[in-house]
Amino acid sequence: MAARRERILDAAWACFGRYGYAGATVRRLEQATGMSRGAIFHHFGDKEMLFLALVDREARRIAVMAGRRDAVGLMREMLADAGAGDGHGGLELWWEISHRLRTEDGFRTAWATHAEAVTGAITRRLEHQRGAGRVRSDVPVRALALYLQLICEGLVSQLADVPASDELHAVLDFVTDSLR
């Protein structure tokens, strides 16, 4: 059951990324997953719940990663992913999340819990780095966490329009230097 659920989520990720939420019709989700609508919605209830399960899975993954590595390292990983394969890596879902955050009040409210979990993980990591002398001490840690999140959101937006580049890596070098 868990493996089937993950296969559905993986296929739905690509479908939502390619067509957006509105364009990821049930028929397209069936084609992407290779399963019937009944099989898909047995696990997730409906299309909205499937999308929210993807959002939840990705937010948890990012929070865990943020707790293990620095935020700039995560952004470098995003650049590397964006430079591989189809040029987007795993950013398609983030573009759809960004769109829904701008256009849907209910989604923005539901996202708040995820945003706080990610912010908390980044903040704890920055506090650890500050204790080790790797992060500047003249700026509140929460402000640094917000700064990094803003840079990350800008990076995701930029990658929607242009491919990963040496200039974007240079920006991340600047961000790293600004934290010290």
mmCIF file of C-alpha atoms in Angstrom:
data_model
loop_
_atom_site.group_PDB
_atom_site.id
_atom_site.type_symbol
_atom_site.label_atom_id
_atom_site.label_comp_id
_atom_site.label_asym_id
_atom_site.label_seq_id
_atom_site.Cartn_x
_atom_site.Cartn_y
_atom_site.Cartn_z
ATOM 1 C CA MET A 1 0.000 0.000 0.000
ATOM 2 C CA ALA A 2 2.727 2.467 0.945
ATOM 3 C CA ALA A 3 4.722 1.711 -2.211
ATOM 4 C CA ARG A 4 1.641 2.198 -4.380
ATOM 5 C CA ARG A 5 0.871 5.470 -2.643
ATOM 6 C CA GLU A 6 4.430 6.699 -3.303
ATOM 7 C CA ARG A 7 4.193 5.658 -6.978
ATOM 8 C CA ILE A 8 0.984 7.684 -7.286
ATOM 9 C CA LEU A 9 2.621 10.685 -5.612
ATOM 10 C CA ASP A 10 5.683 10.491 -7.869
ATOM 11 C CA ALA A 11 3.584 10.332 -11.039
ATOM 12 C CA ALA A 12 1.210 13.050 -9.832
ATOM 13 C CA TRP A 13 4.229 15.284 -9.070
ATOM 14 C CA ALA A 14 5.225 15.173 -12.737
ATOM 15 C CA CYS A 15 1.633 15.650 -13.912
ATOM 16 C CA PHE A 16 0.952 18.688 -11.708
ATOM 17 C CA GLY A 17 4.328 20.104 -12.656
ATOM 18 C CA ARG A 18 3.741 19.700 -16.366
ATOM 19 C CA TYR A 19 0.098 20.806 -16.543
ATOM 20 C CA GLY A 20 -0.424 22.838 -13.382
ATOM 21 C CA TYR A 21 -3.180 22.063 -10.929
ATOM 22 C CA ALA A 22 -6.033 22.966 -13.273
ATOM 23 C CA GLY A 23 -4.539 21.131 -16.255
ATOM 24 C CA ALA A 24 -3.777 17.954 -14.311
ATOM 25 C CA THR A 25 -7.142 16.449 -15.112
ATOM 26 C CA VAL A 26 -8.247 13.156 -13.674
ATOM 27 C CA ARG A 27 -7.651 11.567 -17.094
ATOM 28 C CA ARG A 28 -4.075 12.911 -17.136
ATOM 29 C CA LEU A 29 -3.524 11.687 -13.600
ATOM 30 C CA GLU A 30 -4.782 8.246 -14.661
ATOM 31 C CA GLN A 31 -2.392 8.247 -17.621
ATOM 32 C CA ALA A 32 0.539 9.471 -15.527
ATOM 33 C CA THR A 33 0.024 6.911 -12.786
ATOM 34 C CA GLY A 34 -1.136 4.039 -14.972
ATOM 35 C CA MET A 35 -3.998 3.545 -12.501
ATOM 36 C CA SER A 36 -7.720 4.089 -12.574
ATOM 37 C CA ARG A 37 -9.384 7.047 -10.916
ATOM 38 C CA GLY A 38 -10.792 4.665 -8.311
ATOM 39 C CA ALA A 39 -7.323 3.351 -7.451
ATOM 40 C CA ILE A 40 -5.887 6.865 -7.199
ATOM 41 C CA PHE A 41 -8.696 8.291 -5.126
ATOM 42 C CA HIS A 42 -8.854 5.219 -2.901
ATOM 43 C CA HIS A 43 -5.542 6.483 -1.504
ATOM 44 C CA PHE A 44 -6.195 10.229 -1.609
ATOM 45 C CA GLY A 45 -9.934 10.929 -1.746
ATOM 46 C CA ASP A 46 -9.838 13.513 -4.537
ATOM 47 C CA LYS A 47 -7.491 15.604 -6.666
ATOM 48 C CA GLU A 48 -7.146 18.341 -4.031
ATOM 49 C CA MET A 49 -6.173 15.841 -1.349
ATOM 50 C CA LEU A 50 -3.644 14.290 -3.740
ATOM 51 C CA PHE A 51 -2.086 17.689 -4.389
ATOM 52 C CA LEU A 52 -2.013 18.508 -0.668
ATOM 53 C CA ALA A 53 -0.330 15.144 0.021
ATOM 54 C CA LEU A 54 2.384 16.144 -2.472
ATOM 55 C CA VAL A 55 2.772 19.525 -0.800
ATOM 56 C CA ASP A 56 3.002 17.874 2.609
ATOM 57 C CA ARG A 57 5.595 15.351 1.429
ATOM 58 C CA GLU A 58 7.760 18.026 -0.192
ATOM 59 C CA ALA A 59 7.544 20.420 2.763
ATOM 60 C CA ARG A 60 8.556 17.633 5.162
ATOM 61 C CA ARG A 61 11.461 16.682 2.870
ATOM 62 C CA ILE A 62 12.684 20.285 2.743
ATOM 63 C CA ALA A 63 12.351 20.713 6.519
ATOM 64 C CA VAL A 64 14.396 17.551 7.114
ATOM 65 C CA MET A 65 17.023 18.611 4.582
ATOM 66 C CA ALA A 66 17.193 22.117 6.055
ATOM 67 C CA GLY A 67 17.897 20.573 9.444
ATOM 68 C CA ARG A 68 20.801 18.581 8.021
ATOM 69 C CA ARG A 69 22.488 21.073 5.737
ATOM 70 C CA ASP A 70 22.698 24.789 5.324
ATOM 71 C CA ALA A 71 20.035 26.614 3.292
ATOM 72 C CA VAL A 72 22.510 27.829 0.686
ATOM 73 C CA GLY A 73 23.586 24.216 0.170
ATOM 74 C CA LEU A 74 19.931 23.329 -0.460
ATOM 75 C CA MET A 75 19.694 26.106 -3.034
ATOM 76 C CA ARG A 76 22.859 24.847 -4.724
ATOM 77 C CA GLU A 77 21.220 21.437 -4.871
ATOM 78 C CA MET A 78 18.154 23.019 -6.492
ATOM 79 C CA LEU A 79 20.413 24.607 -9.114
ATOM 80 C CA ALA A 80 22.072 21.260 -9.778
ATOM 81 C CA ASP A 81 18.670 19.559 -10.106
ATOM 82 C CA ALA A 82 17.452 22.326 -12.411
ATOM 83 C CA GLY A 83 20.488 21.815 -14.646
ATOM 84 C CA ALA A 84 19.816 18.089 -15.017
ATOM 85 C CA GLY A 85 17.445 16.300 -17.360
ATOM 86 C CA ASP A 86 14.540 18.449 -18.512
ATOM 87 C CA GLY A 87 16.049 21.576 -16.973
ATOM 88 C CA HIS A 88 13.576 21.779 -14.114
ATOM 89 C CA GLY A 89 14.469 18.978 -11.747
ATOM 90 C CA GLY A 90 11.915 18.915 -8.933
ATOM 91 C CA LEU A 91 10.918 22.560 -9.199
ATOM 92 C CA GLU A 92 7.630 22.022 -11.012
ATOM 93 C CA LEU A 93 5.689 21.406 -7.824
ATOM 94 C CA TRP A 94 7.219 24.490 -6.207
ATOM 95 C CA TRP A 95 6.063 26.609 -9.143
ATOM 96 C CA GLU A 96 2.539 25.313 -8.660
ATOM 97 C CA ILE A 97 2.736 25.923 -4.900
ATOM 98 C CA SER A 98 3.956 29.473 -5.556
ATOM 99 C CA HIS A 99 1.077 30.083 -7.962
ATOM 100 C CA ARG A 100 -1.514 28.810 -5.499
ATOM 101 C CA LEU A 101 -0.021 30.841 -2.659
ATOM 102 C CA ARG A 102 -0.557 33.969 -4.751
ATOM 103 C CA THR A 103 -4.066 33.100 -5.906
ATOM 104 C CA GLU A 104 -5.830 31.030 -3.224
ATOM 105 C CA ASP A 105 -6.462 32.245 0.303
ATOM 106 C CA GLY A 106 -7.417 28.772 1.567
ATOM 107 C CA PHE A 107 -4.218 27.263 0.237
ATOM 108 C CA ARG A 108 -2.167 30.074 1.775
ATOM 109 C CA THR A 109 -3.751 29.304 5.145
ATOM 110 C CA ALA A 110 -3.077 25.565 4.779
ATOM 111 C CA TRP A 111 0.530 26.280 3.751
ATOM 112 C CA ALA A 112 1.237 28.330 6.895
ATOM 113 C CA THR A 113 1.906 25.191 8.966
ATOM 114 C CA HIS A 114 4.390 23.910 6.409
ATOM 115 C CA ALA A 115 6.079 27.293 6.140
ATOM 116 C CA GLU A 116 6.556 27.424 9.902
ATOM 117 C CA ALA A 117 8.092 23.939 9.931
ATOM 118 C CA VAL A 118 10.581 24.918 7.227
ATOM 119 C CA THR A 119 11.361 28.231 8.940
ATOM 120 C CA GLY A 120 11.875 26.394 12.230
ATOM 121 C CA ALA A 121 14.302 23.928 10.659
ATOM 122 C CA ILE A 122 16.267 26.712 8.974
ATOM 123 C CA THR A 123 16.325 28.733 12.206
ATOM 124 C CA ARG A 124 17.603 25.797 14.254
ATOM 125 C CA ARG A 125 20.315 25.126 11.669
ATOM 126 C CA LEU A 126 21.367 28.798 11.677
ATOM 127 C CA GLU A 127 21.491 28.808 15.473
ATOM 128 C CA HIS A 128 23.756 25.760 15.334
ATOM 129 C CA GLN A 129 25.970 27.445 12.742
ATOM 130 C CA ARG A 130 26.060 30.633 14.800
ATOM 131 C CA GLY A 131 27.197 28.623 17.820
ATOM 132 C CA ALA A 132 30.015 27.206 15.671
ATOM 133 C CA GLY A 133 31.036 30.720 14.569
ATOM 134 C CA ARG A 134 29.986 30.258 10.925
ATOM 135 C CA VAL A 135 27.065 32.726 10.906
ATOM 136 C CA ARG A 136 27.196 36.411 11.769
ATOM 137 C CA SER A 137 25.962 37.406 15.202
ATOM 138 C CA ASP A 138 24.824 40.988 14.541
ATOM 139 C CA VAL A 139 21.536 39.993 12.847
ATOM 140 C CA PRO A 140 18.723 38.051 14.557
ATOM 141 C CA VAL A 141 18.596 34.415 13.456
ATOM 142 C CA ARG A 142 14.910 34.693 12.467
ATOM 143 C CA ALA A 143 15.827 37.604 10.162
ATOM 144 C CA LEU A 144 18.569 35.499 8.573
ATOM 145 C CA ALA A 145 16.101 32.637 8.107
ATOM 146 C CA LEU A 146 13.623 34.968 6.400
ATOM 147 C CA TYR A 147 16.432 36.354 4.210
ATOM 148 C CA LEU A 148 17.351 32.843 3.077
ATOM 149 C CA GLN A 149 13.724 31.944 2.387
ATOM 150 C CA LEU A 150 13.297 35.077 0.284
ATOM 151 C CA ILE A 151 16.428 34.233 -1.686
ATOM 152 C CA CYS A 152 15.166 30.675 -2.193
ATOM 153 C CA GLU A 153 11.757 31.855 -3.410
ATOM 154 C CA GLY A 154 13.478 34.251 -5.799
ATOM 155 C CA LEU A 155 15.690 31.424 -7.031
ATOM 156 C CA VAL A 156 12.664 29.212 -7.702
ATOM 157 C CA SER A 157 10.986 32.067 -9.603
ATOM 158 C CA GLN A 158 14.141 32.781 -11.591
ATOM 159 C CA LEU A 159 14.529 29.129 -12.557
ATOM 160 C CA ALA A 160 10.993 29.180 -13.960
ATOM 161 C CA ASP A 161 12.181 31.671 -16.592
ATOM 162 C CA VAL A 162 15.832 30.892 -17.232
ATOM 163 C CA PRO A 163 18.080 27.871 -16.830
ATOM 164 C CA ALA A 164 20.573 27.447 -14.012
ATOM 165 C CA SER A 165 23.690 29.482 -14.683
ATOM 166 C CA ASP A 166 27.078 30.466 -13.329
ATOM 167 C CA GLU A 167 25.555 33.847 -12.417
ATOM 168 C CA LEU A 168 23.057 32.153 -10.087
ATOM 169 C CA HIS A 169 25.904 30.254 -8.453
ATOM 170 C CA ALA A 170 27.694 33.589 -8.008
ATOM 171 C CA VAL A 171 24.593 34.986 -6.292
ATOM 172 C CA LEU A 172 24.649 32.050 -3.869
ATOM 173 C CA ASP A 173 28.352 32.705 -3.218
ATOM 174 C CA PHE A 174 27.364 36.281 -2.329
ATOM 175 C CA VAL A 175 24.574 35.029 -0.041
ATOM 176 C CA THR A 176 27.058 32.725 1.718
ATOM 177 C CA ASP A 177 29.481 35.630 2.227
ATOM 178 C CA SER A 178 26.675 37.867 3.526
ATOM 179 C CA LEU A 179 25.900 35.381 6.300
ATOM 180 C CA ARG A 180 29.418 35.492 7.730
#
